[in-house]
Short mmCIF file of N, CA and C in Angstrom, two decimals:
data_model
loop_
_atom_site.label_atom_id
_atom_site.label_comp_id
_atom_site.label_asym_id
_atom_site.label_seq_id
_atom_site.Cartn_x
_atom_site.Cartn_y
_atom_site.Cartn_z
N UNK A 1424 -65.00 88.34 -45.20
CA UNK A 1424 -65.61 87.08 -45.57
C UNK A 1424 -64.93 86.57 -46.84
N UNK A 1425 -64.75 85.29 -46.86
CA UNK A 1425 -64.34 84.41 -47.90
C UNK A 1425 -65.48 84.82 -49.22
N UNK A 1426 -64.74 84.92 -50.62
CA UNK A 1426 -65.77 85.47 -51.87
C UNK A 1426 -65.72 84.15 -52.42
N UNK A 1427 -66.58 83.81 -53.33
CA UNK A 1427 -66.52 83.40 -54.10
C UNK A 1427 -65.16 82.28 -54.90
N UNK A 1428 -64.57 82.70 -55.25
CA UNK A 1428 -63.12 82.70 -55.42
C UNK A 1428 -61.80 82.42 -54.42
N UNK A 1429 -62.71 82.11 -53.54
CA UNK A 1429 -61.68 81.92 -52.08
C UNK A 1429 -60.55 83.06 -51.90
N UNK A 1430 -60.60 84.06 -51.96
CA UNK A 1430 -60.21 85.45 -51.56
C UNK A 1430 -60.87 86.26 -50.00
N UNK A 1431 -60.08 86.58 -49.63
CA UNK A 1431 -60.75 87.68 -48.27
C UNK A 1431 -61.30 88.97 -48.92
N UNK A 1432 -62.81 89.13 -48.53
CA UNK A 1432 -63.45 90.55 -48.77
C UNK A 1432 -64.24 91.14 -48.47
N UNK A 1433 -63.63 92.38 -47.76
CA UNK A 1433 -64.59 92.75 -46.75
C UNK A 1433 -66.14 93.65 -47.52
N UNK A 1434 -65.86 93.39 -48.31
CA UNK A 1434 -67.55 93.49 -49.20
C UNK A 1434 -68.24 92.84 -49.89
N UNK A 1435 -67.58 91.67 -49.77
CA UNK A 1435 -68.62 90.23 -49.89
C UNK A 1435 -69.44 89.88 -48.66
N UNK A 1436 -70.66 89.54 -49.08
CA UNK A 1436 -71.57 88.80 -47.70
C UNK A 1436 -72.48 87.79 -48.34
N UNK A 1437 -72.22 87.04 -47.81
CA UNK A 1437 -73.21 85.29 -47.92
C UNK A 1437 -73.67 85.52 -46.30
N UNK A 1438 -74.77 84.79 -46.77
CA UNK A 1438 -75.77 83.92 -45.62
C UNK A 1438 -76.63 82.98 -46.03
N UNK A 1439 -75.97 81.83 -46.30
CA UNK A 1439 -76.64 80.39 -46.22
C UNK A 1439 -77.11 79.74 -44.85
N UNK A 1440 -77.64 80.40 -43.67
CA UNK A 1440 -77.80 79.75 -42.35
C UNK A 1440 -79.68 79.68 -42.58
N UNK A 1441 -79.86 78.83 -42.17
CA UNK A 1441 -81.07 77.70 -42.37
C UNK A 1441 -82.46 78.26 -43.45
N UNK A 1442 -81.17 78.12 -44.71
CA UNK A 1442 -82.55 77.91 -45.85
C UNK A 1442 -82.17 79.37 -46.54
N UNK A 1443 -81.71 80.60 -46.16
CA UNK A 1443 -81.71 81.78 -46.55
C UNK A 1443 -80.23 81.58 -48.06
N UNK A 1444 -80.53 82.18 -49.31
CA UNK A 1444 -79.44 81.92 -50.35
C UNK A 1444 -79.45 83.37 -50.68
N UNK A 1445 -78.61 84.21 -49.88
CA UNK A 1445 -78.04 85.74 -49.71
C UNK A 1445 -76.70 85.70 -50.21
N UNK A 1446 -76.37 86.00 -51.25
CA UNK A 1446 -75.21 86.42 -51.88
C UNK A 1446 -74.85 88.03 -52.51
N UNK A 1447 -74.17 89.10 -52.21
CA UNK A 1447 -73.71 90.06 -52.70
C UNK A 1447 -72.51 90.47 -52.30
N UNK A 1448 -72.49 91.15 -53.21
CA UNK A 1448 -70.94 92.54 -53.14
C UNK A 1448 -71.45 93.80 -52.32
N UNK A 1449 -71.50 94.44 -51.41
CA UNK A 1449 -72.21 95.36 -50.66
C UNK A 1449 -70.83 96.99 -51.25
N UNK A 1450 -69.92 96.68 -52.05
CA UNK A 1450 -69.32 97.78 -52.32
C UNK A 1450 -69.94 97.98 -54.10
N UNK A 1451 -70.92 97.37 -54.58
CA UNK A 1451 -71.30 97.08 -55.62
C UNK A 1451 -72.41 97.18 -55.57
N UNK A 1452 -73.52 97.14 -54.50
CA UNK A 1452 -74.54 96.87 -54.31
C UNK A 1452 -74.88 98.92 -54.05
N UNK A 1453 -73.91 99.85 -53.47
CA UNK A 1453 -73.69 100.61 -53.00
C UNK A 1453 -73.29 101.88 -54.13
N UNK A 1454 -73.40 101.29 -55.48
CA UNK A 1454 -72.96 102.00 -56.69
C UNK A 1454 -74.09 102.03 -57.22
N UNK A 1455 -74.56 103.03 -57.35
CA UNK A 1455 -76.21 103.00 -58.55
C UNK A 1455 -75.45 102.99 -60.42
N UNK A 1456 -74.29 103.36 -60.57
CA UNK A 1456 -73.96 103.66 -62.08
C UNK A 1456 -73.42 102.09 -62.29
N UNK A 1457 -72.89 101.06 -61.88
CA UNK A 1457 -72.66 100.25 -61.76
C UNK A 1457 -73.69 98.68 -62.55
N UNK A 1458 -73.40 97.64 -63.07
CA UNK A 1458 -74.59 96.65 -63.67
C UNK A 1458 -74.55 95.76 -62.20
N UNK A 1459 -75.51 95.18 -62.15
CA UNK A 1459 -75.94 93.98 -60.96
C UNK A 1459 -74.40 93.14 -61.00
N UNK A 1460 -74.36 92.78 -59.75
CA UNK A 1460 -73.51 91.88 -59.34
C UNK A 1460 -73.82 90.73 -59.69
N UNK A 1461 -72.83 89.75 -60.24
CA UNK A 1461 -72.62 88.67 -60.51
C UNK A 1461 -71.66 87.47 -59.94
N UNK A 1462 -71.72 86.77 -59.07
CA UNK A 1462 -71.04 85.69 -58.24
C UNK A 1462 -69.66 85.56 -59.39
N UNK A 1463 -69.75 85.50 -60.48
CA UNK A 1463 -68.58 85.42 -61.27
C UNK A 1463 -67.55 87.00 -61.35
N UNK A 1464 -68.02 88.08 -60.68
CA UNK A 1464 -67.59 89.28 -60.99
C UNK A 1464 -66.38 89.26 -60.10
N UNK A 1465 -66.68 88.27 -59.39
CA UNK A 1465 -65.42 88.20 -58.03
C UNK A 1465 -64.08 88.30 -58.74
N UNK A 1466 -64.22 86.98 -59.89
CA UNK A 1466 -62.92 86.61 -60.11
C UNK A 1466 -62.14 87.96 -61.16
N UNK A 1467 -62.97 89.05 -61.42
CA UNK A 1467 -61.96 89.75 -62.03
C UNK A 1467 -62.09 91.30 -61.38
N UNK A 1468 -62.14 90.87 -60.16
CA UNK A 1468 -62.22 92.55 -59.35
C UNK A 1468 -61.08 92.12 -58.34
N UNK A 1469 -60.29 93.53 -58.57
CA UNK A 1469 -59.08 93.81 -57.92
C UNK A 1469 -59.26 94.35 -56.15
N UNK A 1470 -60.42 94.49 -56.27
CA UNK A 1470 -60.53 94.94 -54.70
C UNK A 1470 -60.10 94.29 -53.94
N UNK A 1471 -59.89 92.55 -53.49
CA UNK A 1471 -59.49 92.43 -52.51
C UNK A 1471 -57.96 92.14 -52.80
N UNK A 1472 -57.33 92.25 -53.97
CA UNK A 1472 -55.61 92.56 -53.48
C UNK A 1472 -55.34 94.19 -53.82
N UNK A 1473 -56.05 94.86 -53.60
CA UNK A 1473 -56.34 96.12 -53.21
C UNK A 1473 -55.99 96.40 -51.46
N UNK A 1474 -57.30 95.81 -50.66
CA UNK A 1474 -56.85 95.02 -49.90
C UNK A 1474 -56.39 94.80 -48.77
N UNK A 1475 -55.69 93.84 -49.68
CA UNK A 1475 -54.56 93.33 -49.12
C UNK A 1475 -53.19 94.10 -49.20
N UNK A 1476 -52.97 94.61 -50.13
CA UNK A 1476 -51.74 95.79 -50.31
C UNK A 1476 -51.63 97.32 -49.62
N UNK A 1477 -53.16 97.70 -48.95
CA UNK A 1477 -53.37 98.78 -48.29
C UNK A 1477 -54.39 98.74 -47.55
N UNK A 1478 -54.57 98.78 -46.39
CA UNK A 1478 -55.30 98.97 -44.87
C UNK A 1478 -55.25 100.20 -44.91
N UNK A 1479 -55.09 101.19 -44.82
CA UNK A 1479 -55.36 102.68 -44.74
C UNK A 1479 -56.76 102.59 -44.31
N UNK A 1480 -57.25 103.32 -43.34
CA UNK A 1480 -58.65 103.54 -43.07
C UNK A 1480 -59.30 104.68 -43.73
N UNK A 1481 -58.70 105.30 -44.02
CA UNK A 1481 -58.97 106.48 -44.85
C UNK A 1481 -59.54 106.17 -46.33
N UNK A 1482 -58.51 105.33 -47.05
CA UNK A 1482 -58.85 104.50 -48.37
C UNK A 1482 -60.40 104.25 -48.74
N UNK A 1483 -61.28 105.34 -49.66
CA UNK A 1483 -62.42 105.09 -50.10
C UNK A 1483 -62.47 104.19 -51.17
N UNK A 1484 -63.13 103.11 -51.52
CA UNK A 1484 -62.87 102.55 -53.18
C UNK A 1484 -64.26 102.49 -53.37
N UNK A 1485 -64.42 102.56 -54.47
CA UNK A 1485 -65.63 102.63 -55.81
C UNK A 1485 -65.34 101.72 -56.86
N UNK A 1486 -66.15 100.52 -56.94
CA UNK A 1486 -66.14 99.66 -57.99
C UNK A 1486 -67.38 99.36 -58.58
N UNK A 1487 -67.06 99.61 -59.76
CA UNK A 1487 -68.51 99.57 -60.88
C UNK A 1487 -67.66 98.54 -62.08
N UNK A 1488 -68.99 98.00 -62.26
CA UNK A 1488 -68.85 96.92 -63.29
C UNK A 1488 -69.62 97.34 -64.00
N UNK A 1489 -69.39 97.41 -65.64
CA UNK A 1489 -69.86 97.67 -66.79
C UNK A 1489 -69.54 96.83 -67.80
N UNK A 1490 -70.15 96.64 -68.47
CA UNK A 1490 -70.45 95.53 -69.87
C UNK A 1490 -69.83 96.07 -70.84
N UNK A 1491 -68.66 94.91 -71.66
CA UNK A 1491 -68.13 95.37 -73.04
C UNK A 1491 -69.09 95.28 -74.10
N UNK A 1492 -68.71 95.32 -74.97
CA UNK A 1492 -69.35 95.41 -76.16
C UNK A 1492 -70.28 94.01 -76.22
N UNK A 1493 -71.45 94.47 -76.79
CA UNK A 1493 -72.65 93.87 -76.99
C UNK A 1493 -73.05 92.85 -75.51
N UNK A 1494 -72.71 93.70 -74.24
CA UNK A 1494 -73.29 92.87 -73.55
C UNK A 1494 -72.12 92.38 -72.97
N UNK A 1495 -70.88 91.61 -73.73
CA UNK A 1495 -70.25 90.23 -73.19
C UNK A 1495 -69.01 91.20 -72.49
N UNK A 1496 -67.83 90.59 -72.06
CA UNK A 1496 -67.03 90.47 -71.21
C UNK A 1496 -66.69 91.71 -70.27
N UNK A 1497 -67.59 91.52 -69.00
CA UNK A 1497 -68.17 92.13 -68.21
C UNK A 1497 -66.58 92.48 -67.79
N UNK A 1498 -66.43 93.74 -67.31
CA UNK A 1498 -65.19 94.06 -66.04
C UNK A 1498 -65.26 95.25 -65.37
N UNK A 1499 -64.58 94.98 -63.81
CA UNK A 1499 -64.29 95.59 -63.09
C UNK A 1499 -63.78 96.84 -62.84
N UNK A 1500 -64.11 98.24 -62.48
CA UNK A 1500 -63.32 99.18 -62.65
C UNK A 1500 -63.17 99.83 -61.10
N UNK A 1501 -62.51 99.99 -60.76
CA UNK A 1501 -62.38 100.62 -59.21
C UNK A 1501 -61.55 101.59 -59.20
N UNK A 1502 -61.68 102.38 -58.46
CA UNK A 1502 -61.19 104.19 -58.20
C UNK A 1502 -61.57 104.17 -56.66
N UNK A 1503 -60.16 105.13 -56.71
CA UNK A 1503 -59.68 105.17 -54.94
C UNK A 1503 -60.20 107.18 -54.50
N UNK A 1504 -60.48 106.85 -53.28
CA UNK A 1504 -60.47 108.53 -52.59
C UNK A 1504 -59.62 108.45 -51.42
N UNK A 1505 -58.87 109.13 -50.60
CA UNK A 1505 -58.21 109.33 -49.77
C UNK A 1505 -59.33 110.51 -48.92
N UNK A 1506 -59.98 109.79 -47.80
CA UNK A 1506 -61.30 110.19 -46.97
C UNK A 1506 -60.33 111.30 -45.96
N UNK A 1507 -59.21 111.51 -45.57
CA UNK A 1507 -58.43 112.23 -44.87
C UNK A 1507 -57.65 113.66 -45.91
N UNK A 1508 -57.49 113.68 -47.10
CA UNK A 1508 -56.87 114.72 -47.83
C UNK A 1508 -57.59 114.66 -48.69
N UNK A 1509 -58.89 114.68 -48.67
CA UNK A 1509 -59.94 114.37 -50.03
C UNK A 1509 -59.33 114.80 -51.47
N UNK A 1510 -58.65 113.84 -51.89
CA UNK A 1510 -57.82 113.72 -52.99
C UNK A 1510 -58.61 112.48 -53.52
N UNK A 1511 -58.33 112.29 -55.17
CA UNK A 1511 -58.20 111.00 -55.59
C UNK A 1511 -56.82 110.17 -55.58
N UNK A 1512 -57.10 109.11 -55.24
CA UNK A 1512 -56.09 108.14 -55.49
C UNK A 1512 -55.67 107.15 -56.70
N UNK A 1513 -54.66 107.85 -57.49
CA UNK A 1513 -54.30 107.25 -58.37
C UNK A 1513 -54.00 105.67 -58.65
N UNK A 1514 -53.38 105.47 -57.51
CA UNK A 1514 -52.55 104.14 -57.12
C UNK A 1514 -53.24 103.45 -55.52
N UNK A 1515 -54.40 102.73 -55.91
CA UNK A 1515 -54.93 102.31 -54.68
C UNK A 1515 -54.27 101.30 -54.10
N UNK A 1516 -53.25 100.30 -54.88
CA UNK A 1516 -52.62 100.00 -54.33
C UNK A 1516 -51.70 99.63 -53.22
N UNK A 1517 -51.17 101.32 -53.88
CA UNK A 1517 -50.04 101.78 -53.13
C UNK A 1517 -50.45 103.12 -51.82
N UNK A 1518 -51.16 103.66 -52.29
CA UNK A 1518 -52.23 104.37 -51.26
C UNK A 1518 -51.92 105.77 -51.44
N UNK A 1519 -52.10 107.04 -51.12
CA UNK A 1519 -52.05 108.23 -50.88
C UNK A 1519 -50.97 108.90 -50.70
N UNK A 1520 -50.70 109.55 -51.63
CA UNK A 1520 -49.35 110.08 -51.63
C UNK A 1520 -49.29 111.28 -50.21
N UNK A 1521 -50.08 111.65 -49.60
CA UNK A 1521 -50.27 113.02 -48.51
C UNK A 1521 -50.04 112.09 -47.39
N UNK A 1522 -50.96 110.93 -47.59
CA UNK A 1522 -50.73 110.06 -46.49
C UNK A 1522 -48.88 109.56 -45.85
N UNK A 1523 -48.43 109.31 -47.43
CA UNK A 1523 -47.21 108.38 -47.45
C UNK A 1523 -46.41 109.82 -46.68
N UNK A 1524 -45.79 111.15 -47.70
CA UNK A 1524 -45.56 112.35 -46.91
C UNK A 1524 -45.65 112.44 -45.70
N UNK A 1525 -46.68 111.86 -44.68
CA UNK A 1525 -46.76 111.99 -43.09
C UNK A 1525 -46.38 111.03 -42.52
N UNK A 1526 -45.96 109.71 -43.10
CA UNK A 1526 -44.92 108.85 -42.50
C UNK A 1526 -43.34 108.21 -42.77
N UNK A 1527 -42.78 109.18 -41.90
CA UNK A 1527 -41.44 108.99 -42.70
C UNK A 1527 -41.18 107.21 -43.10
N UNK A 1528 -40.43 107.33 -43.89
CA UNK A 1528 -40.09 105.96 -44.76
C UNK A 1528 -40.66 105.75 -46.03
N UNK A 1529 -42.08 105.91 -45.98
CA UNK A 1529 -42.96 105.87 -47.08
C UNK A 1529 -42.82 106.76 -48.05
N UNK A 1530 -42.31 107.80 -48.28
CA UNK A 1530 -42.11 108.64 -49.29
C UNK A 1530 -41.67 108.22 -50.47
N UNK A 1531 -40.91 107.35 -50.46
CA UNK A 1531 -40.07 106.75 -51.54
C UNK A 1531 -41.15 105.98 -52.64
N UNK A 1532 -42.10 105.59 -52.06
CA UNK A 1532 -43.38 105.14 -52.72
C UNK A 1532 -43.62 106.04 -53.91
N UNK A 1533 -43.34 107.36 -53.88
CA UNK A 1533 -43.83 108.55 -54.70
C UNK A 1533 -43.33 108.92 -55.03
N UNK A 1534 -41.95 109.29 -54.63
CA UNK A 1534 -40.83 110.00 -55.17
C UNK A 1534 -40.33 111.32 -54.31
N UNK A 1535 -39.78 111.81 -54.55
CA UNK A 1535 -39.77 113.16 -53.57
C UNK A 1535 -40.58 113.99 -54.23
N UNK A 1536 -40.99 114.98 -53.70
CA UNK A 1536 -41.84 115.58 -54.21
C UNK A 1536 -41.39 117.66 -54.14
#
């Protein structure tokens, strides 16, 4: 679904259909350590060119939003799991280095190892 921000994300959900004003982040909504979602939180969360840079089905992400100092300039923090080599993912980006290892070409992503 279209966010906020006119971005694709598959953990945004609206439902404005007759009279209902349903707005959330359901990968946010899904974090208890995390502060309430905010329609403005869109514009500084990396998840959907996250994304967009990796389809991996495996790719777990965790995004929590926490408050700077005294309250004000709220931001985004997201951390990756690799659901197939239960590893963390450093570079969600770029995706799983065990993953990349099992398809030739992709290695170079990481380096040799």
């Amino acid at each position: 679904m279209i966010n906020p921000v006119g971005e694709e994300c598959r953990f945004y959900y609206q439902d404005f259909h007759r009279g209902r004003s349903e707005q959330e982040c359901r990968l946010i909504k899904g974090n208890p350590d995390s502060a309430n979602w905010r329609e403005s939180d869109c514009s500084i969360c990396a998840v959907p060119e996250i994304l967009r840079a990796n389809s991996s089905p495996d790719l777990v992400l965790r995004a929590t939003i926490k408050k700077g100092i005294l309250g004000m300039n709220r931001y985004v923090t997201v951390t990756a799991f690799c659901s197939r080599h239960l590893i963390d993912v450093s570079k969600p980006h770029v995706g799983c280095p065990e993953c990349a290892k099992e398809k030739p070409g992709l290695e170079q992503l990481f380096g040799s190892g």
